[in-house]
Structure formats: C-alpha cells, structure tokens
Amino acid sequence: MPRRNGCWLCLTLLCLPACTTVPERDAVREAGPLPTAWTALAVSVAQGRVSAWLASFNDDDVKSLVLKALEGNNDLKATATRVEQARAQARIAGAPARPQLELAPGFEHADAGRDAKSSISTGSRWSVPFNLSWELDVWGRINATQQAAVLAADAVEADLQGAVLSLAARTAQSCFELAEARQRVTVVQASIDERGALVELLQGRFNLGLAQGLDLSLALTDLSDAKAELKEAGNRVQQAQRRLEVLLGHYPGGTIERCARLPDLPVALPAGLPSELLARRPDVSAAFIRLRSQDQRLSSARKALLPRVTLAASGGSLGNTLSDLTDPRSAAWNLALGLAQPLYAGDRLQADIDLQAAQSQETLHRYRETVLNAFREVEQSLAAENWLIGREQALAATAKQTETSRALAIYAYRNGSVDILTLLDSYRSTLIARTALLDARLQLLNNRLDLYLALGGGV
C-alpha cells in the first residue's frame, strides 16, 4: 500500500503543471486602453449604433449590383467553402474522443497438403476480426483540441462576414468609378464641342482675313489634345466596366450599362462608440476568436503531460464455413483498460507547450495590432470626410468661376483685348476644374464607403 500511494503521489506531482485552466478572455480588456469617444471631428459622428449602410445610398444601381455581387462573386463563394472546411476539421479534431472500430473480414486458403502433426487437411477458413479502441478524455485534452478547432472555424466564419462587407464596398466603389468615368467622358465631350465651336469661329475669321493662321493652328492643337483626353476617358470606362463585371461573377465583356452618374453623398450614419467597434468589426472579432483558439491549443499541449486512459477490445469469429461465423462458440474477444503516463519524450512535450505559449503571446499582440488598425481606419475616414467635403466645395466654386472666366475670355478675344493663348488657357482651366470636381466627389463617396467598412456592421 505505501508503495502504491507513493506512485500515485508522484503521478499527481507530474500532472500538476498540466492542470491549468484556460484563461477567461475579454475583448475590451485584452485590447488595451480605449478612448471614450472618437477624436476626429467630423460631421458623420453621431450617437447611436451604425446600421446597414447600403440603403443610405439613394441609388438603385448600387443596391442591385451589390446584391448581385454577394450572390455571384467567386471569391466570396471560395471563402464560404473555407468555412465548411474548418467545420469539418473541427469534427476531425473531436473524433479521437469517440470509439474507433475496425472490422476486417477475410478468407484464408490453406496449403494443398496436410498438417504435419495430425495428417489432417487444414482446409480453408473464414474470419471476421474486429478491433475497438477508445481513449477516455478524462482530463479534457481531446476536448481542448476540438474546441480550438471549433473556435478556428468561428474565426473563419468571421472572415467570411468581413469578406461580405469588403465585397459590398468594392462593388459600390466600382460602380462609383464607372459612373465617374462616364461623367468624365460627358465633360470632355462637352469641352470638345466648345473647342470645336471656337475652331469654326477662327476658321471663318481666318478665311475672311480677320484671324492669324497661328491662332487657328493653336486652337486645332488644343482640340486634338481634348480628343486624346476623350480616348483616355473612354478607356477608363471599359476598364471600370470589366472590373465590375468580374466582381459580379460575369464574363468581363465590357457591356454593363449601369452606373451612369455619381449619387449624392448620403446622410451620415451614426459612428457609435469606439468600444462597440470590437464587436462590429469582423476582422477584430476573428482576431479575438483566434486568440481564444490558441488558448485551447496551449491547454491541450499542457494536458498531453497527463496520463491517457484507453479502453481496447478485440475479437471476432473464425470458422471453416460461413455458417460457423454465426455460431457463438466460434466467437472470441478480450477487453483491456490501459493507463499510459508520458515520462520523457526527448523534451518534445515541453517544447510543444513552450511553442503554443509563444504563439499565444503572438496572437495576443496581433489582436491588439488589429484593434489599433481598426481604430486608425475609423479615425482616418472621419477626419478625411471633413477635408474632402471642404475640397469638394472649393472645387465646385472653382468650376463655377472658370465658366465665368471662359465667357469673359471669349468676349475679350473677340474685342482684341487678349490673345489666343489666354483664351485657350481658359478652356483648359474649365476642363481641369470640371474633372477635378468629379474626382473630388468620387473620393468623397469612396471615403464614406471606407468609413462604413471601417465601422463594420451590416450591409
């Protein structure tokens, strides 16, 4: 009895390092110090929770295309299959906790001779052997491994939610880019028409001897430059069309006719509180879930030091005919309960514990980095909105002023007050201001999409 008690005492001391519990993680606590409010001063900051942003755009094309992309995009479908793969891996990880049964029926044909001792023909024999093994998960090692796999699958599912948000935003941005490219074509074509009218005017004046050939040549050169810019704008249209078609899961034929104009900037949605971002952002949620999954892997590695209790059974039937296999007298089986305590494995078990512990620290730091980047994206988009709104307003005023300047330059040129270079410069300034205003409106819409994506939430 004293010797048996001493063995159990030694076994207990060996098991103590592996009996640690999985830490209770809190997403807010692990993220570090958080601000109570967004520091960027932006008009889009409001109280309340961010909601689905797609409906805020009063544009039927955007809404329809986003829904089609979510249904037909191949990258999203591939991401969805990774969720199924992760769920299957979780089932595989939990399989060792259930009994494993192997059945191997066979037929043995004896040699064409006689038994050396009995001189009786051995004949042929049928056999149905089976083996049953079952590791009793007394300490929860297998369960910890399975929980790690389940949490890993949850993280992949959070990645899928992030992919949905990203695809929706990219589809809307592609629609905006296509609309901006088409409006740019319209603007450049209008400028070509205006410059064409000027060329006709100069041609008539030149024919009457009222204009110099240099003026007409410079105007024709300026018109050619505008036509080249129109070709560039047309190329941007076909590129945007094909990018959008691929997002929809369609052949990039450059035939999509939607997205004719840029929508107005929607009314701002509430940004909520910084702490709420941890639950809304799929990438932050996925990073935190992976931290919890790694904790389970570390727990499983520590529990590998504990004894393993196994239940094993084997048996079967053996007979010269198939009918013998159903005879209870031909059946034989045995049952065994085993206990295995790892004592030394070349430092492999402790090294695995150290490895998992280091990976847990790495995952924790990566979670905190993900949180900081999430806050940066929100603060950056909030701050940029104020700047972009101001820029859009300034460029709108500039575009209006260039229209006035161009009209005055035409009047002054007809009166001989300015030369042709001043007049042509007014045409170029007008086109630059118009296209810059389109670009500013596109940036403002894209930044709003970036803000919605940074805030998380639903589509």
CSV table of C-alpha atoms in Angstrom, one decimal, residues 18 20 50 61 80 89 107 127 160 183 189-190 199 203 241 261 275 302 390 400 414 419 442:
chain,number,residue,atom,x,y,z
A,18,ALA,CA,-0.9,20.4,-16.9
A,20,THR,CA,-4.0,24.9,-15.5
A,50,VAL,CA,-24.1,52.0,-37.1
A,61,ASP,CA,-27.9,50.6,-59.4
A,80,ALA,CA,-17.6,30.2,-47.9
A,89,GLN,CA,-11.6,20.0,-39.4
A,107,PHE,CA,-10.7,-15.7,-46.2
A,127,SER,CA,-12.5,-14.9,-40.2
A,160,LEU,CA,-16.5,35.4,-44.3
A,183,GLN,CA,-19.4,61.5,-66.5
A,189,GLN,CA,-17.0,65.7,-74.9
A,190,ALA,CA,-18.7,69.0,-73.9
A,199,VAL,CA,-12.2,76.4,-84.2
A,203,GLN,CA,-11.6,79.2,-89.4
A,241,GLN,CA,-16.9,48.0,-66.6
A,261,ARG,CA,-23.9,59.1,-62.7
A,275,SER,CA,-15.6,50.1,-27.7
A,302,ARG,CA,-0.3,21.0,-21.3
A,390,GLY,CA,-14.2,71.2,-47.9
A,400,LYS,CA,-18.2,77.9,-61.5
A,414,ARG,CA,-13.4,89.0,-80.0
A,419,ASP,CA,-4.5,86.8,-77.3
A,442,LEU,CA,-15.7,60.2,-56.2
